Short mmCIF file of C-alpha atoms in Angstrom, two decimals:
data_model
loop_
_atom_site.label_atom_id
_atom_site.label_comp_id
_atom_site.label_asym_id
_atom_site.label_seq_id
_atom_site.Cartn_x
_atom_site.Cartn_y
_atom_site.Cartn_z
CA UNK A 1 0.00 0.00 0.00
CA UNK A 2 1.46 3.40 -1.00
CA UNK A 3 1.71 6.26 1.49
CA UNK A 4 1.88 9.95 0.76
CA UNK A 5 4.78 11.28 2.85
CA UNK A 6 4.66 14.94 3.72
CA UNK A 7 7.66 16.93 2.43
CA UNK A 8 9.79 18.52 5.13
CA UNK A 9 9.19 22.32 5.32
CA UNK A 10 12.92 23.07 4.99
CA UNK A 11 13.13 20.88 1.89
CA UNK A 12 10.47 22.93 0.08
CA UNK A 13 12.21 26.18 1.02
CA UNK A 14 15.54 24.90 -0.29
CA UNK A 15 13.96 23.77 -3.54
CA UNK A 16 12.38 27.20 -4.11
CA UNK A 17 15.58 29.20 -3.47
CA UNK A 18 16.80 30.87 -6.65
CA UNK A 19 20.43 31.21 -5.59
CA UNK A 20 20.23 35.00 -5.32
CA UNK A 21 20.84 37.12 -2.26
CA UNK A 22 18.43 39.72 -0.89
CA UNK A 23 20.69 42.40 -2.39
CA UNK A 24 20.63 40.99 -5.94
CA UNK A 25 17.12 39.52 -6.19
CA UNK A 26 15.40 42.80 -7.12
CA UNK A 27 17.90 44.12 -9.65
CA UNK A 28 16.55 45.09 -13.06
CA UNK A 29 17.84 43.26 -16.18
CA UNK A 30 21.40 44.39 -16.89
CA UNK A 31 21.95 45.83 -13.39
CA UNK A 32 24.67 44.52 -11.11
CA UNK A 33 25.06 44.95 -7.37
CA UNK A 34 27.82 47.18 -6.05
CA UNK A 35 29.58 47.32 -2.70
CA UNK A 36 31.34 50.10 -0.81
CA UNK A 37 32.03 51.58 2.60
CA UNK A 38 32.49 55.36 2.79
CA UNK A 39 32.60 57.66 5.80
CA UNK A 40 33.30 61.25 6.86
CA UNK A 41 33.59 62.76 10.33
CA UNK A 42 33.81 66.44 11.22
CA UNK A 43 36.15 67.51 14.01
CA UNK A 44 37.17 70.83 15.52
CA UNK A 45 39.15 72.36 12.65
CA UNK A 46 38.40 70.07 9.72
CA UNK A 47 37.09 66.71 8.55
CA UNK A 48 38.34 63.17 8.08
CA UNK A 49 37.12 61.13 5.09
CA UNK A 50 37.65 57.40 4.67
CA UNK A 51 36.78 54.63 2.22
CA UNK A 52 37.62 51.09 1.29
CA UNK A 53 39.04 50.37 -2.17
CA UNK A 54 36.98 47.48 -3.59
CA UNK A 55 34.92 47.98 -6.75
CA UNK A 56 32.57 45.04 -7.28
CA UNK A 57 30.47 43.99 -10.25
CA UNK A 58 28.04 41.55 -8.73
CA UNK A 59 30.26 38.90 -7.12
CA UNK A 60 33.28 39.84 -9.27
CA UNK A 61 35.86 42.28 -7.87
CA UNK A 62 36.58 44.56 -10.83
CA UNK A 63 39.15 46.75 -9.04
CA UNK A 64 40.67 46.11 -5.62
CA UNK A 65 42.61 49.38 -5.24
CA UNK A 66 40.16 52.03 -6.42
CA UNK A 67 40.32 55.57 -4.99
CA UNK A 68 36.79 56.51 -3.89
CA UNK A 69 37.78 59.90 -2.42
CA UNK A 70 37.63 62.57 -5.16
CA UNK A 71 38.69 66.22 -4.97
CA UNK A 72 36.08 68.85 -5.88
CA UNK A 73 38.09 71.94 -4.94
CA UNK A 74 41.16 72.86 -2.87
CA UNK A 75 39.61 71.90 0.49
CA UNK A 76 36.42 70.19 -0.67
CA UNK A 77 36.26 66.44 -1.33
CA UNK A 78 33.65 63.72 -1.75
CA UNK A 79 33.37 60.00 -1.09
CA UNK A 80 31.67 58.02 -3.86
CA UNK A 81 29.38 54.99 -3.65
CA UNK A 82 27.06 53.31 -6.14
CA UNK A 83 27.91 53.23 -9.83
CA UNK A 84 31.54 54.18 -10.41
CA UNK A 85 30.70 55.68 -13.81
CA UNK A 86 27.83 57.78 -12.44
CA UNK A 87 29.77 59.15 -9.49
CA UNK A 88 32.86 59.91 -11.57
CA UNK A 89 30.71 61.92 -13.99
CA UNK A 90 29.04 63.77 -11.11
CA UNK A 91 32.33 64.72 -9.46
CA UNK A 92 33.70 65.95 -12.80
CA UNK A 93 30.66 68.21 -13.27
CA UNK A 94 30.79 69.62 -9.74
CA UNK A 95 34.55 70.18 -9.92
CA UNK A 96 34.08 72.10 -13.19
CA UNK A 97 31.25 74.25 -11.78
CA UNK A 98 33.17 75.04 -8.58
CA UNK A 99 36.25 76.05 -10.57
CA UNK A 100 34.15 78.41 -12.69
CA UNK A 101 32.46 79.85 -9.59
CA UNK A 102 35.79 80.53 -7.88
CA UNK A 103 37.10 82.39 -10.95
CA UNK A 104 33.93 84.45 -11.44
CA UNK A 105 33.47 85.48 -7.79
CA UNK A 106 37.10 85.61 -6.70
CA UNK A 107 36.19 83.69 -3.55
CA UNK A 108 36.73 80.17 -2.32
CA UNK A 109 33.51 78.11 -2.69
CA UNK A 110 32.01 76.68 0.48
CA UNK A 111 31.32 73.02 1.21
CA UNK A 112 27.62 73.90 1.35
CA UNK A 113 27.68 75.19 -2.24
CA UNK A 114 29.46 72.03 -3.42
CA UNK A 115 26.97 69.82 -1.61
CA UNK A 116 23.95 71.59 -3.08
CA UNK A 117 25.42 71.44 -6.58
CA UNK A 118 25.86 67.69 -6.13
CA UNK A 119 22.37 67.41 -4.64
CA UNK A 120 20.78 69.17 -7.59
CA UNK A 121 22.53 66.93 -10.12
CA UNK A 122 21.58 63.79 -8.18
CA UNK A 123 17.97 64.80 -7.58
CA UNK A 124 17.16 66.02 -11.10
CA UNK A 125 18.65 62.85 -12.63
CA UNK A 126 17.65 60.39 -9.92
CA UNK A 127 15.85 58.05 -12.33
CA UNK A 128 19.04 57.58 -14.36
CA UNK A 129 21.69 57.55 -11.64
CA UNK A 130 22.81 55.14 -8.96
CA UNK A 131 24.91 57.43 -6.81
CA UNK A 132 25.27 58.03 -3.09
CA UNK A 133 27.94 60.54 -2.11
CA UNK A 134 29.30 62.30 0.96
CA UNK A 135 30.59 65.84 0.40
CA UNK A 136 32.94 67.10 3.10
CA UNK A 137 35.71 69.61 3.59
CA UNK A 138 36.81 72.87 5.18
CA UNK A 139 35.86 76.45 4.30
CA UNK A 140 36.27 79.85 6.02
CA UNK A 141 32.52 80.15 6.71
CA UNK A 142 31.61 76.89 8.44
CA UNK A 143 34.98 75.30 9.12
CA UNK A 144 34.82 71.51 8.78
CA UNK A 145 31.43 70.25 7.59
CA UNK A 146 29.90 67.04 6.25
CA UNK A 147 26.90 66.64 3.91
CA UNK A 148 25.30 63.29 3.15
CA UNK A 149 23.59 62.85 -0.25
CA UNK A 150 22.10 59.33 -0.47
CA UNK A 151 20.27 57.74 -3.42
CA UNK A 152 17.47 60.03 -4.58
CA UNK A 153 19.22 63.35 -4.00
CA UNK A 154 18.39 64.31 -0.42
CA UNK A 155 21.03 66.61 1.11
CA UNK A 156 21.54 66.53 4.89
CA UNK A 157 24.23 68.28 6.93
CA UNK A 158 25.48 65.89 9.61
CA UNK A 159 28.27 65.70 12.20
CA UNK A 160 29.28 62.42 10.57
CA UNK A 161 28.06 60.38 7.61
CA UNK A 162 28.48 56.78 6.51
CA UNK A 163 27.34 55.19 3.27
CA UNK A 164 27.58 52.19 0.98
CA UNK A 165 26.67 48.57 1.56
CA UNK A 166 29.12 48.25 4.45
CA UNK A 167 27.54 51.10 6.40
CA UNK A 168 24.70 48.92 7.68
CA UNK A 169 27.19 46.91 9.75
CA UNK A 170 28.70 49.87 11.62
CA UNK A 171 25.86 52.24 12.56
CA UNK A 172 25.90 50.98 16.14
CA UNK A 173 29.67 51.22 16.39
CA UNK A 174 29.77 54.79 15.10
CA UNK A 175 26.80 55.90 17.21
CA UNK A 176 28.57 54.50 20.25
CA UNK A 177 32.04 55.94 19.64
CA UNK A 178 31.29 59.30 18.02
CA UNK A 179 31.05 62.38 20.21
CA UNK A 180 30.88 66.10 19.54
CA UNK A 181 34.13 68.02 19.84
CA UNK A 182 36.42 65.17 18.79
CA UNK A 183 40.01 66.00 17.98
CA UNK A 184 41.75 65.20 14.71
CA UNK A 185 43.46 62.04 15.93
CA UNK A 186 40.27 60.73 17.55
CA UNK A 187 38.27 61.29 14.36
CA UNK A 188 40.95 59.61 12.26
CA UNK A 189 41.06 56.59 14.57
CA UNK A 190 37.25 56.30 14.48
CA UNK A 191 37.19 56.34 10.68
CA UNK A 192 39.92 53.70 10.41
CA UNK A 193 38.30 51.40 12.96
CA UNK A 194 34.78 51.77 11.54
CA UNK A 195 35.75 51.16 7.91
CA UNK A 196 37.84 48.13 8.86
CA UNK A 197 34.87 46.65 10.79
CA UNK A 198 32.64 47.15 7.74
CA UNK A 199 35.22 45.53 5.46
CA UNK A 200 35.35 42.49 7.75
CA UNK A 201 31.56 41.98 7.59
CA UNK A 202 30.55 43.19 4.14
CA UNK A 203 31.46 41.09 1.12
CA UNK A 204 31.20 44.11 -1.16
CA UNK A 205 33.84 46.09 0.78
CA UNK A 206 37.52 45.26 1.02
CA UNK A 207 41.04 45.98 -0.13
CA UNK A 208 42.81 48.82 1.64
CA UNK A 209 41.59 51.82 3.64
CA UNK A 210 42.24 55.29 2.24
CA UNK A 211 41.81 58.27 4.56
CA UNK A 212 42.02 62.01 3.97
CA UNK A 213 42.32 64.67 6.68
CA UNK A 214 41.28 68.15 5.53
CA UNK A 215 42.16 71.26 7.53
CA UNK A 216 42.65 74.94 6.72
CA UNK A 217 46.36 74.35 6.16
CA UNK A 218 46.51 71.14 4.17
CA UNK A 219 45.08 67.88 2.84
CA UNK A 220 46.80 64.80 4.29
CA UNK A 221 46.27 61.41 2.64
CA UNK A 222 46.99 58.07 4.30
CA UNK A 223 46.33 54.44 3.50
CA UNK A 224 46.31 51.24 5.50
CA UNK A 225 47.25 48.00 3.67
CA UNK A 226 44.87 45.08 3.88
CA UNK A 227 47.23 43.14 6.18
CA UNK A 228 47.54 45.98 8.71
CA UNK A 229 43.88 46.86 9.31
CA UNK A 230 42.93 47.80 12.91
CA UNK A 231 40.23 45.09 12.87
CA UNK A 232 39.95 41.90 10.86
CA UNK A 233 38.05 38.62 10.80
#
């Protein structure tokens, strides 16, 4: 006599799985997932920006030593996440506009102006772009300041900003360790530790850590090799 055995619930779930992750399941045809960790922290006298260096195309690492920190003007920089092509085009436009503005007015552009230029480009082209950027730097009006411009073109001034796929792993860490009135060395240490934690947890982030400290006097770049990260798995 034949019996109808009930299938195990886990077996039916495993049979229905399409092999895609939650990140890639809802991509449109031709789209690929990207991964990044970017961060900026304002301190008394300037800002510190940091980013990993991995550029991913789905599960393929297209570039493991990319520079995701781009200069917009003398003391104004941005961290790029999303589509590398989109964000490179955006930074080129904003850099051009800021250069023209400085020549026409004879004054140094502010970080706020750079952020709102970037915001307008992102918002008015949001249906065609995949770009999340952090604009940060120093100017004589506001000192060190940070503006977060996520997907969609919202522009928010913040004491610190994190972005990219790796940012979801470090919100608690940054909320816990950040405090108002941090010094330069404290802000730099926080950026290095936070980005390294994100790189350890996020498959789309990796490579080396690049940091940039912006003050009235100078821009100072640093990098940490992948085998000397402050935190690792």
